[in-house]
XYZ file of C-alpha atoms in Angstrom:
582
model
C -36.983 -50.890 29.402
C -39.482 -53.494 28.615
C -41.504 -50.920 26.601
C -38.316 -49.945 24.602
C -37.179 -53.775 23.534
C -40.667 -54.165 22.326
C -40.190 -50.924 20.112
C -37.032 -51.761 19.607
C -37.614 -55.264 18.144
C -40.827 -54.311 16.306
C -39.627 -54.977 12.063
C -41.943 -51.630 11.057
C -39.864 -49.570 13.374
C -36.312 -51.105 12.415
C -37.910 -50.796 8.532
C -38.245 -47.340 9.310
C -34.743 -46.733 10.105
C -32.239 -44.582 7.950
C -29.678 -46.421 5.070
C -26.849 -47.790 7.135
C -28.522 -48.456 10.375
C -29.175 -52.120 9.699
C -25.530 -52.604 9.109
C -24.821 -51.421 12.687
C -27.407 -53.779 14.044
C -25.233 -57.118 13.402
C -22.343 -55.807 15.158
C -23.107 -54.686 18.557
C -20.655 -51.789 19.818
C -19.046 -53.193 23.008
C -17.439 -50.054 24.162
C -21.235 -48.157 24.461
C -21.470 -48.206 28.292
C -24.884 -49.040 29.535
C -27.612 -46.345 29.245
C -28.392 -47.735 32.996
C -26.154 -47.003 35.957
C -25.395 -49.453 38.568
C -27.585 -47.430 41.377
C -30.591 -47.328 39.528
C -30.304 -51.103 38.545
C -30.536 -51.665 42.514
C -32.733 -49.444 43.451
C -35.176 -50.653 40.468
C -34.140 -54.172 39.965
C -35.918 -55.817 36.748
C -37.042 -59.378 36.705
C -34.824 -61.865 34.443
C -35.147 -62.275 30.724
C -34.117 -64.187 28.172
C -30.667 -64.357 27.526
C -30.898 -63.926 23.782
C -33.795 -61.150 23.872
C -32.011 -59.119 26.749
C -29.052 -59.228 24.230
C -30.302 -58.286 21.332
C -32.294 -55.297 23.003
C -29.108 -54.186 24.599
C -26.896 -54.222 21.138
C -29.881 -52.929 18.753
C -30.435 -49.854 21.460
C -26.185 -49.765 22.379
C -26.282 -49.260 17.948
C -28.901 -47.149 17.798
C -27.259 -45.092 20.585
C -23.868 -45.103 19.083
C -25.788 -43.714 15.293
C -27.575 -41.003 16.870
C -24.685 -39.846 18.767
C -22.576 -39.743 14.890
C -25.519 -38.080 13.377
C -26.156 -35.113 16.212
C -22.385 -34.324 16.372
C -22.330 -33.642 12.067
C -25.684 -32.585 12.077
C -24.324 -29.751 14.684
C -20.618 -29.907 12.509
C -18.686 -31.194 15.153
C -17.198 -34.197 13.910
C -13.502 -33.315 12.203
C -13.092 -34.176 9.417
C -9.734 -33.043 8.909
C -7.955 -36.374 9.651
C -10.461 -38.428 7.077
C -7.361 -38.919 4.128
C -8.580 -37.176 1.134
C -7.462 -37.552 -2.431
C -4.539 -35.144 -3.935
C -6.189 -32.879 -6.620
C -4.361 -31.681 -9.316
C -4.302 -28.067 -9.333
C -4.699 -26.657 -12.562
C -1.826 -24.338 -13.408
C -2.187 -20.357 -14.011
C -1.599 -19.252 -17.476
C 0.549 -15.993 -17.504
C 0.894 -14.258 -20.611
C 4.395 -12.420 -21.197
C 4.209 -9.701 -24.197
C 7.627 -8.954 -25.320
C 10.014 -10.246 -28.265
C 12.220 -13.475 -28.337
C 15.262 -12.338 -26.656
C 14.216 -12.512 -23.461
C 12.946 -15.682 -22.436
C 10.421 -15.141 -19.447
C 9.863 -18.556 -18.549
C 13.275 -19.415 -16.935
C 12.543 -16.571 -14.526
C 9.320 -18.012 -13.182
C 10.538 -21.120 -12.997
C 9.650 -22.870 -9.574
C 7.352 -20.057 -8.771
C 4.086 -21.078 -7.556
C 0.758 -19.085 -6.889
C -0.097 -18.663 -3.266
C 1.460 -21.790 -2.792
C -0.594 -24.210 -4.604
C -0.733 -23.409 -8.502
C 1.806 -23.365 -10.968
C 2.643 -20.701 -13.731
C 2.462 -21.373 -17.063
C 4.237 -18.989 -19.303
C 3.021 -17.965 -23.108
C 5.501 -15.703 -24.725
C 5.076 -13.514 -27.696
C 4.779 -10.416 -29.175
C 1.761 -8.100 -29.617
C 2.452 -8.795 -34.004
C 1.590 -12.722 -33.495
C -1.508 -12.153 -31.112
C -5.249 -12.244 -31.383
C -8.170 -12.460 -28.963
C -11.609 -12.445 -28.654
C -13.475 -11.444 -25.675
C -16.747 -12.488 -24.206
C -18.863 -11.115 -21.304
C -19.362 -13.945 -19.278
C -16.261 -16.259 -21.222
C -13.731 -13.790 -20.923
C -10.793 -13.329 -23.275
C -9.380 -16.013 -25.512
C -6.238 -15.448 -26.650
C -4.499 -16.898 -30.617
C -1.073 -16.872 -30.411
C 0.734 -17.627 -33.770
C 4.673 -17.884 -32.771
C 7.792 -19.113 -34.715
C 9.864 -20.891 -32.832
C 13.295 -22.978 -33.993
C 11.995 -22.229 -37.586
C 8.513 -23.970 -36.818
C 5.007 -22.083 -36.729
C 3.557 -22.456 -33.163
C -0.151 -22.108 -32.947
C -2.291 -22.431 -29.668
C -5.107 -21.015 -28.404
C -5.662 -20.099 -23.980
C -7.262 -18.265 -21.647
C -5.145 -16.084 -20.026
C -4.716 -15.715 -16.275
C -2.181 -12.791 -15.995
C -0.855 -10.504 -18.544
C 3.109 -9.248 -18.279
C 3.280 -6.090 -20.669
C 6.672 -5.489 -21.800
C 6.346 -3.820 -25.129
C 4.694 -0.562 -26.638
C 1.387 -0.913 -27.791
C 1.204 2.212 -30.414
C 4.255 3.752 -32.148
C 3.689 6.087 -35.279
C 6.988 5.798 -36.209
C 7.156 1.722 -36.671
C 3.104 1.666 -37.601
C 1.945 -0.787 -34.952
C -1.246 0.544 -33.456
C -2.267 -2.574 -30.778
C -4.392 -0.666 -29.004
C -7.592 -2.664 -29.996
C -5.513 -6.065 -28.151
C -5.549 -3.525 -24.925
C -9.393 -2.989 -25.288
C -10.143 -6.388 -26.070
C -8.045 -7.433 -22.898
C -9.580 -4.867 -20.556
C -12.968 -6.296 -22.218
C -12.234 -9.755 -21.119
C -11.353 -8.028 -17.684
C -7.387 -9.715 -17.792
C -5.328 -8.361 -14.722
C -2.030 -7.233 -16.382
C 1.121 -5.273 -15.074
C 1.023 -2.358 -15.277
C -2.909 -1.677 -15.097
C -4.744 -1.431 -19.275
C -5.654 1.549 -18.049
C -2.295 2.822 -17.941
C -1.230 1.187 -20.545
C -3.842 2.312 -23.021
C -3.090 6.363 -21.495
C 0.754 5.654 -22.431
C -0.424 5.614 -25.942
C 0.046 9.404 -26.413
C 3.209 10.951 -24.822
C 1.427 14.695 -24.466
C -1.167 12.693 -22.948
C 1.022 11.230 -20.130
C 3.586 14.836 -20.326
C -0.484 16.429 -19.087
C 0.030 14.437 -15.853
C 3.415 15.175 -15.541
C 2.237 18.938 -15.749
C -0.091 18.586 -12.763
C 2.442 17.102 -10.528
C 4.242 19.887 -11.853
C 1.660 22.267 -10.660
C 1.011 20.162 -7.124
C 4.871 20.167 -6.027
C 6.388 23.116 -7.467
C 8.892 23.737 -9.942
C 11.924 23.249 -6.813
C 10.925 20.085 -6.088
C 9.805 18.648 -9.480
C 11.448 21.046 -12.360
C 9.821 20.027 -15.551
C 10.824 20.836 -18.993
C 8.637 23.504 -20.610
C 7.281 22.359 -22.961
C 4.812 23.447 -26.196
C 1.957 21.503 -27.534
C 0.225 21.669 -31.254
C -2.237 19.840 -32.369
C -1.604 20.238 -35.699
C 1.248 22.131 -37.640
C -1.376 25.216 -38.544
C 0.114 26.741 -35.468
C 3.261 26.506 -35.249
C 4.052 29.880 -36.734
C 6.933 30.632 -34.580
C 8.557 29.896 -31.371
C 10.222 32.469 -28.835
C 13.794 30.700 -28.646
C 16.120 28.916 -30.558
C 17.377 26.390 -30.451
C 14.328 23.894 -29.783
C 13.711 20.179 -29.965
C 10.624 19.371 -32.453
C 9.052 15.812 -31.583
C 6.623 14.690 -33.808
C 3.557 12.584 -32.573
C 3.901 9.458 -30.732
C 7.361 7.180 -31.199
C 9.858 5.726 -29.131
C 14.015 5.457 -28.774
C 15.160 8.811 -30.555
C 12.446 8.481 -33.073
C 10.383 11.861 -34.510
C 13.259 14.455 -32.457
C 14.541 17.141 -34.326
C 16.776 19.944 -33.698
C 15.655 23.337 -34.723
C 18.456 26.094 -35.106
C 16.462 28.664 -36.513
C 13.096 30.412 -37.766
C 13.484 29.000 -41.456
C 14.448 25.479 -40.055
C 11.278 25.624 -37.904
C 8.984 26.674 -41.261
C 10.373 23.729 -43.019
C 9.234 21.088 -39.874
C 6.213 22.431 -39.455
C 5.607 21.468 -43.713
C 6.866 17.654 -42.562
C 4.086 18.562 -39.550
C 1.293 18.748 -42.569
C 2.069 15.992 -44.589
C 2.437 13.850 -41.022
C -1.082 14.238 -40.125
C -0.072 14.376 -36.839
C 0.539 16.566 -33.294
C 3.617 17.761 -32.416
C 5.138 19.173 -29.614
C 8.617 22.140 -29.114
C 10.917 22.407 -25.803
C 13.862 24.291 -25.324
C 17.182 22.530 -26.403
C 19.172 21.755 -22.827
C 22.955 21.693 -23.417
C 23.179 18.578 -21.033
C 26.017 17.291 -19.557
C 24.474 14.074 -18.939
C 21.380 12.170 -18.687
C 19.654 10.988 -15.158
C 16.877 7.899 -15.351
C 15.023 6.917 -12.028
C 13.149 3.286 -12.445
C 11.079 1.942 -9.801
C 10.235 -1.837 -9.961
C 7.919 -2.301 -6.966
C 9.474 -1.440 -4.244
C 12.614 -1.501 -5.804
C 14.750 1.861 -7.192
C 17.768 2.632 -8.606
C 19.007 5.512 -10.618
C 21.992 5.476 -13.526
C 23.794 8.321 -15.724
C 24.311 7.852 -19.041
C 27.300 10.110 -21.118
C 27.329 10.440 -24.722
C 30.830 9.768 -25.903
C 29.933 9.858 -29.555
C 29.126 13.825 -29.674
C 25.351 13.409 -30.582
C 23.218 15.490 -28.719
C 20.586 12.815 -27.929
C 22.447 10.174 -25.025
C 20.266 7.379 -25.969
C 21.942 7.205 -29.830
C 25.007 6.601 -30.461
C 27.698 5.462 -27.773
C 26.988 6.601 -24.798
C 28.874 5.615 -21.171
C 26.407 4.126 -17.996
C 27.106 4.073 -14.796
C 24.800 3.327 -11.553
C 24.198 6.657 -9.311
C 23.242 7.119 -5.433
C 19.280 7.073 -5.282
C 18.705 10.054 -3.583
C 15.123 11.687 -1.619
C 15.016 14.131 -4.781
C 15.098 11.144 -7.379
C 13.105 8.950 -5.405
C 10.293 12.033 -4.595
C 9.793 12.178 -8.647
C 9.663 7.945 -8.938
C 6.839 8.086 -6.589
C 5.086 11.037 -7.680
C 5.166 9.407 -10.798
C 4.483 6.076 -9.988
C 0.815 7.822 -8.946
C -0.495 8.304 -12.347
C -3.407 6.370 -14.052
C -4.383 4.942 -10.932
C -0.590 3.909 -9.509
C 2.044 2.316 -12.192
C 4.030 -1.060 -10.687
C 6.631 -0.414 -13.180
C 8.264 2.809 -14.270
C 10.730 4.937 -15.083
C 11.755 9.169 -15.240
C 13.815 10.488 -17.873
C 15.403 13.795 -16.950
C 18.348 15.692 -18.345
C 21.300 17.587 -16.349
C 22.196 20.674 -18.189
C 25.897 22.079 -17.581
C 25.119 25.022 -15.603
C 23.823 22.432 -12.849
C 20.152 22.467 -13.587
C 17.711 19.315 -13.719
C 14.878 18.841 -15.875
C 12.395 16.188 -16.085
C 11.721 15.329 -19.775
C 9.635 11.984 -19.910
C 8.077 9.109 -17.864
C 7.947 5.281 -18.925
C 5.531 2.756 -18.111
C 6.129 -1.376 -18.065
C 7.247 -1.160 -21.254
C 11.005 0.480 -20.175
C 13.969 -0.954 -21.483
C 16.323 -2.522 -18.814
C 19.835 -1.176 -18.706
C 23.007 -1.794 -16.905
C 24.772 -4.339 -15.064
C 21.532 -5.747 -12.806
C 19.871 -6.338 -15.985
C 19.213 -10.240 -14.815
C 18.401 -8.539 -11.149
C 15.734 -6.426 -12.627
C 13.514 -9.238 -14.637
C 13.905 -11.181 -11.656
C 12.398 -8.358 -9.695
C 9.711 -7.670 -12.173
C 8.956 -11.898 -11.695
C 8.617 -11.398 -8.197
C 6.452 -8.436 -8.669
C 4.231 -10.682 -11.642
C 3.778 -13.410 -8.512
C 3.217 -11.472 -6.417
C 0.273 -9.640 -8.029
C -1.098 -13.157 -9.173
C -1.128 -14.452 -5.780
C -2.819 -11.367 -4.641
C -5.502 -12.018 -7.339
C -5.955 -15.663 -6.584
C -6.584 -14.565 -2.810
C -9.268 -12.012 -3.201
C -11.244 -14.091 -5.714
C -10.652 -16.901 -3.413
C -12.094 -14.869 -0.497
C -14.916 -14.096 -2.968
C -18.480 -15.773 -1.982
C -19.694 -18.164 -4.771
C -22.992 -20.231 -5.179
C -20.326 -23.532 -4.498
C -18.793 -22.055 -1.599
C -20.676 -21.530 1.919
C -21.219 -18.682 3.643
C -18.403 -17.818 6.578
C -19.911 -18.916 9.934
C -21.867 -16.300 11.680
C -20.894 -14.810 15.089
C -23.616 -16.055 16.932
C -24.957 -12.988 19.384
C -24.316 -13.850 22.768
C -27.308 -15.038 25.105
C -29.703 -12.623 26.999
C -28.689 -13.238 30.943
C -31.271 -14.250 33.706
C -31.613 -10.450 35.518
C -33.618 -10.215 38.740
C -34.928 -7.181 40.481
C -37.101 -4.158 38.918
C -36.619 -5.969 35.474
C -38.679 -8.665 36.421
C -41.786 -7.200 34.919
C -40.313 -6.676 31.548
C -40.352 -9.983 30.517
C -43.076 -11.176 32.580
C -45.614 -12.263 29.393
C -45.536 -16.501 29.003
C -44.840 -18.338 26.255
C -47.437 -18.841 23.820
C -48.715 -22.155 23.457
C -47.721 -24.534 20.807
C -50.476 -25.370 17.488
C -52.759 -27.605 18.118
C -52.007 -27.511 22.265
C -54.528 -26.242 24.994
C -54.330 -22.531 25.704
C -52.550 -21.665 29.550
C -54.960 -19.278 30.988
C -52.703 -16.017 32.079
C -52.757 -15.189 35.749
C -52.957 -18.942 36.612
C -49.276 -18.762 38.307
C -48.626 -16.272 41.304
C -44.957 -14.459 41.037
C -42.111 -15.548 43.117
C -39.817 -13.703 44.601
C -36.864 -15.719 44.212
C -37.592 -16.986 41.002
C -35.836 -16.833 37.561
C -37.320 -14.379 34.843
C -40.634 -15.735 32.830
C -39.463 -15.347 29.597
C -36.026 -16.795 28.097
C -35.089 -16.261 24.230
C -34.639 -19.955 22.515
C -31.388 -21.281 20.780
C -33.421 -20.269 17.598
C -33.300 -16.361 18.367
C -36.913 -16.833 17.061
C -39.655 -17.496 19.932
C -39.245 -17.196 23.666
C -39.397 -19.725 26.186
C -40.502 -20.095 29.519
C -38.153 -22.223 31.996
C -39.241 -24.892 34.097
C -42.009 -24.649 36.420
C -43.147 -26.156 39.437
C -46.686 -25.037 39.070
C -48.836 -28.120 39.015
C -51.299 -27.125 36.708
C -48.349 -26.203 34.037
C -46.707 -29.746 34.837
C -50.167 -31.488 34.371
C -50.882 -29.426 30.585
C -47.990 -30.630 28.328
C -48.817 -34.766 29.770
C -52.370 -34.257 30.806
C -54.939 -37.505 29.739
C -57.115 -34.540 27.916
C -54.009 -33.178 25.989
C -53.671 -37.088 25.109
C -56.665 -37.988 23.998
C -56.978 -34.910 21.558
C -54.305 -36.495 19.720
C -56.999 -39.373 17.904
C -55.229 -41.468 16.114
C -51.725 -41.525 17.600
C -49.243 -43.840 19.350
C -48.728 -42.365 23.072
C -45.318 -42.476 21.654
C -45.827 -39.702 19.237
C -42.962 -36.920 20.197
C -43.869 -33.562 20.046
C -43.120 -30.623 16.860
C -38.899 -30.106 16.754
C -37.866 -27.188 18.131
C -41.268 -27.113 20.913
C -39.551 -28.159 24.141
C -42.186 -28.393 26.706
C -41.938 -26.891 30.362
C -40.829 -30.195 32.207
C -37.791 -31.769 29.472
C -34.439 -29.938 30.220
C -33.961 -27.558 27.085
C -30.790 -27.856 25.454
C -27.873 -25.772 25.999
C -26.983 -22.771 23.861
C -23.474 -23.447 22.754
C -20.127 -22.408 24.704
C -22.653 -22.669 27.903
C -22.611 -25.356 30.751
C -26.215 -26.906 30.606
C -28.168 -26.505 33.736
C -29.102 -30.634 33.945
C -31.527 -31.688 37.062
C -30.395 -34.347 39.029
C -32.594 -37.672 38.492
C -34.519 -36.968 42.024
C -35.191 -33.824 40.952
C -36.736 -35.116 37.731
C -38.411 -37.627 39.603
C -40.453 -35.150 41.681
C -41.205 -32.564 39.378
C -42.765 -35.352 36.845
C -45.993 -36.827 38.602
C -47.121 -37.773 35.142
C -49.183 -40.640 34.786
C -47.005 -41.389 31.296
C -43.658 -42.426 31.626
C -43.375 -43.571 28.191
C -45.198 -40.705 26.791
C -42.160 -38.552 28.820
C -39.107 -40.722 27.822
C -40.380 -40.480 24.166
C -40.586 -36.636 24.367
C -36.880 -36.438 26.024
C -35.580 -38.450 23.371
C -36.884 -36.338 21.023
C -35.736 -33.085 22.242
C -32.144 -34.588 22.822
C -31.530 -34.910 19.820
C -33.124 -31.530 18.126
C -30.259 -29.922 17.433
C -30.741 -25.924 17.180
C -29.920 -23.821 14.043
C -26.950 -22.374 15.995
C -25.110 -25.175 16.963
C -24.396 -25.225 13.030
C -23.121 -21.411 12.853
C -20.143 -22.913 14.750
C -18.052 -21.257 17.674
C -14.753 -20.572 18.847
C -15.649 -23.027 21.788
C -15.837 -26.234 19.537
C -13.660 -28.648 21.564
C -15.745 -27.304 24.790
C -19.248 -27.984 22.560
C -18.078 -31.507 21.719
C -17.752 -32.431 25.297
C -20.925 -30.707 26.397
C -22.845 -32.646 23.311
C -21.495 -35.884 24.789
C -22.391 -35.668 28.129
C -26.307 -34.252 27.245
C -25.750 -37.536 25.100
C -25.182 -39.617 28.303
C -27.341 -38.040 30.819
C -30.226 -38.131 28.463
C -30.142 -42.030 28.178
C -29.377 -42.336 31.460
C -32.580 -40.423 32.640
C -34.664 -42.493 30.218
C -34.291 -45.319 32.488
C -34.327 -43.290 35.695
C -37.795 -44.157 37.042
């Protein structure tokens, strides 16, 4: 004790001390219980002191105390500091980028919404006419929008975090070809609904009618009847066709566009001169007296099928007037939405045209992507559904990157492996070789301790996982080596207060506990006689220090953390209570 004040009250040791220590040495912490129980103060009674030196020993040690007991808890992360109030941060909102014209306005139905929770949704509206981008590697893709809106010109530049595409990106039959804003986006690596990959495949209907022809081939023509259908690149071969009538559709166009109806040979000559002077592919199928038309969309998880009538006479339902009405979804319809939905790596959004011909027959004549018109009466049902499906993809986004490691974001605690068990019996031998001696210490000459029978295994891995060590002996020669006078006058130069290397815990100081165990603490008479040392300061300095080397696993963390707090606290206590103990 005496030793300690003087230490204690020395001004190069308290200069020594960490920022904020000094603070804690005016105020002395009143509800630190004594590092001295009340048997050991009888047993050892100490001769009176000074009122004012005994009391400021007792607060500077009672504040040191209390410090190092804040700084081994967070330097092993057990302190919480969950219930520390921290500052709201303004989240910054997603930017989600709807692609579609002015009639629909998209930001009404994510109104509200909110990204897993936490981030808004910002919605930019407009059409693929009044965009422009660049894309970077590492920037991504910045996006020019140039909008009118109320009669004004609307110009503003973003980064989008989502793209909603609602609109065809190449049609011959308008002249829009936006297939380079596709490449740029997939360049910038945008997420977008449905996939750019689909998106940029939809650009060519005998392109997407290819896949249609291998889920043709996969299910059969009972379960998935296709229309059959000819392809020519160009209009050198269309010579002739077997049947008449046929349906001519030239290249790549949308909403009736580029369909013809052949009657005959000469007819057929004639379309296949319009071919030529088109540039273009074209493709022939068999004219299907229908009786009515069948579509199958599939939003998410959502389906529903309608009929539509022509009750204008044209032979294409979609022109004209034409009479809708919603149909049972039935295992056959929803069997083609799904096969469908499959293609180009799996479409959220889509929809199957077929035709049902008045002898009774089905055929499947075209698949749409995202960029389906709604119809019917749960017009306002479906965008709301294709919302949900938007926020739900974001969120899904904002989770996986989230999950994602960073160089700002720690690793994810390590299971720590559990520790190797004391065994007795044949397996004694295996780990029978000691520990080898610290740098710089004397070297333990093998042999020099018999086997016992009853005694725990030599060799014990560390907290560390990274050198073994040897439990306590009673051996007197190992007792004498780590406090022997030759061991301490090797040391030229030094205090007898110098503590040993961290992490070197020598034979006779408890070694700390390995987390989620119970620490196997001596009792003080046990101490007493297994420490014959001639240096009692020399010892109390040593246990100090190896109290309070925390190992690299305590900071890996454990499912036992309430149960490691408690066990840090009471190694806390018993180890300044056994500083005073002799």
């Amino acid at each position: 004790m005496n030793f300690l004040r003087r230490r204690l009250s020395d001004s190069s040791f308290v200069a020594n001390l960490p920022n904020g220590y000094m603070m804690d040495l005016q105020r002395p912490d009143s509800s630190t219980s004594s590092p001295v129980s009340p048997a050991m103060e009888r047993k050892h009674p100490q001769p009176p002191q000074p009122a004012h030196s005994s009391s400021t020993g007792a607060s500077i040690f009672s504040s040191i105390s209390s410090a190092m007991k804040q700084t081994t808890q967070a330097a092993a992360g057990l302190i919480d500091h969950s219930t520390s109030p921290t500052p709201p941060v303004a989240q910054k909102p997603k930017i989600l980028l709807v692609i579609d014209d002015a009639h629909t306005e998209w930001a009404k139905y994510f109104q509200g919404k909110k990204v897993n929770g936490e981030f808004d949704i910002r919605v930019e509206q407009a059409e693929f006419s009044e965009l422009n981008l660049a894309a970077y590697v590492t920037g991504g893709c910045m996006v020019d929008m140039q909008v009118m809106r109320n009669g004004t010109k609307v110009v503003r530049s973003f980064k989008p975090d989502f793209v909603l595409i609602r609109q065809h990106a190449y049609s011959m039959a308008l002249g829009e070809d936006f297939r380079s804003l596709i490449i740029g986006l997939q360049y910038g690596g945008i997420h977008t609904v449905n996939s750019l990959y689909s998106i940029y495949n939809f650009c060519s209907k005998p392109w997407v009618f290819s896949q249609l022809i291998k889920i043709f081939n996969s299910l059969g023509p009972e379960k998935f009847p296709l229309v059959d259908q000819t392809f020519f690149p160009s209009h050198k071969q269309m010579l002739t066709t077997p049947n008449f009538p046929v349906v001519v559709k030239l290249g790549h166009a949308h909403a009736g566009m580029g369909k013809v109806k052949v009657e005959n040979q000469h007819n057929f000559r004639d379309m296949a001169s319009i071919v030529a002077m088109a540039k273009t592919y074209a493709t022939t199928e068999p004219f299907i007296d229908s009786k009515y038309d069948i579509r199958i969309q599939k939003i998410g998880s959502n389906y529903k099928a309608y009929m539509r009538t022509s009750i204008s006479g044209n032979w294409k339902a979609n022109t004209g007037s034409a009479m809708l009405e919603q149909i049972a979804m039935t295992e056959r319809y929803r069997l083609w939405a799904d096969a469908c939905a499959e293609m180009f790596g799996g479409l959220d959004i889509c929809a199957v045209k077929a035709v049902h011909s008045k002898d009774g027959k089905d055929y499947i004549i075209e698949v749409m992507d995202s960029s389906m018109p709604l119809i019917g009466e749960h017009v306002e049902e479906d965008r709301q559904l294709i919302a949900d499906l938007v926020v739900s993809k974001m969120t899904q986004l904002a989770t996986t990157a989230g999950s994602a490691l960073s160089p700002l974001r720690p690793w994810p605690p390590q299971v720590q492996p559990a520790p190797v068990k004391p065994q007795t019996g044949p397996q004694l031998g295996q780990l029978s070789q000691p520990r080898p001696p610290p740098q710089g210490g004397p070297r333990q000459p093998q042999g020099s301790q018999p086997p016992r029978t009853n005694a725990p295994p030599q060799q014990r891995l560390s907290p560390q996982g990274q050198q073994p060590q040897s439990p306590q002996s009673t051996s007197p020669q190992q007792q004498r080596s780590p406090g022997s006078p030759q061991q301490v006058r090797s040391a030229t130069g030094s205090s007898p207060v110098q503590a040993p290397k961290a992490g070197v815990f020598p034979p006779q100081q408890p070694r700390p506990p390995a987390q989620g165990r119970a620490p196997s603490q001596p009792s003080p008479t046990e101490t007493s006689k297994q420490q014959p040392t001639p240096h009692p300061h020399l010892n109390k300095s040593q246990s100090l220090t190896n109290t309070f080397s925390i190992p690299e696993s305590s900071q890996r963390g454990n499912a036992n953390e309430d149960e490691a707090k408690a066990e840090t606290i009471r190694n806390l206590r018993k180890s300044f209570a056994s500083l005073f103990s002799d």
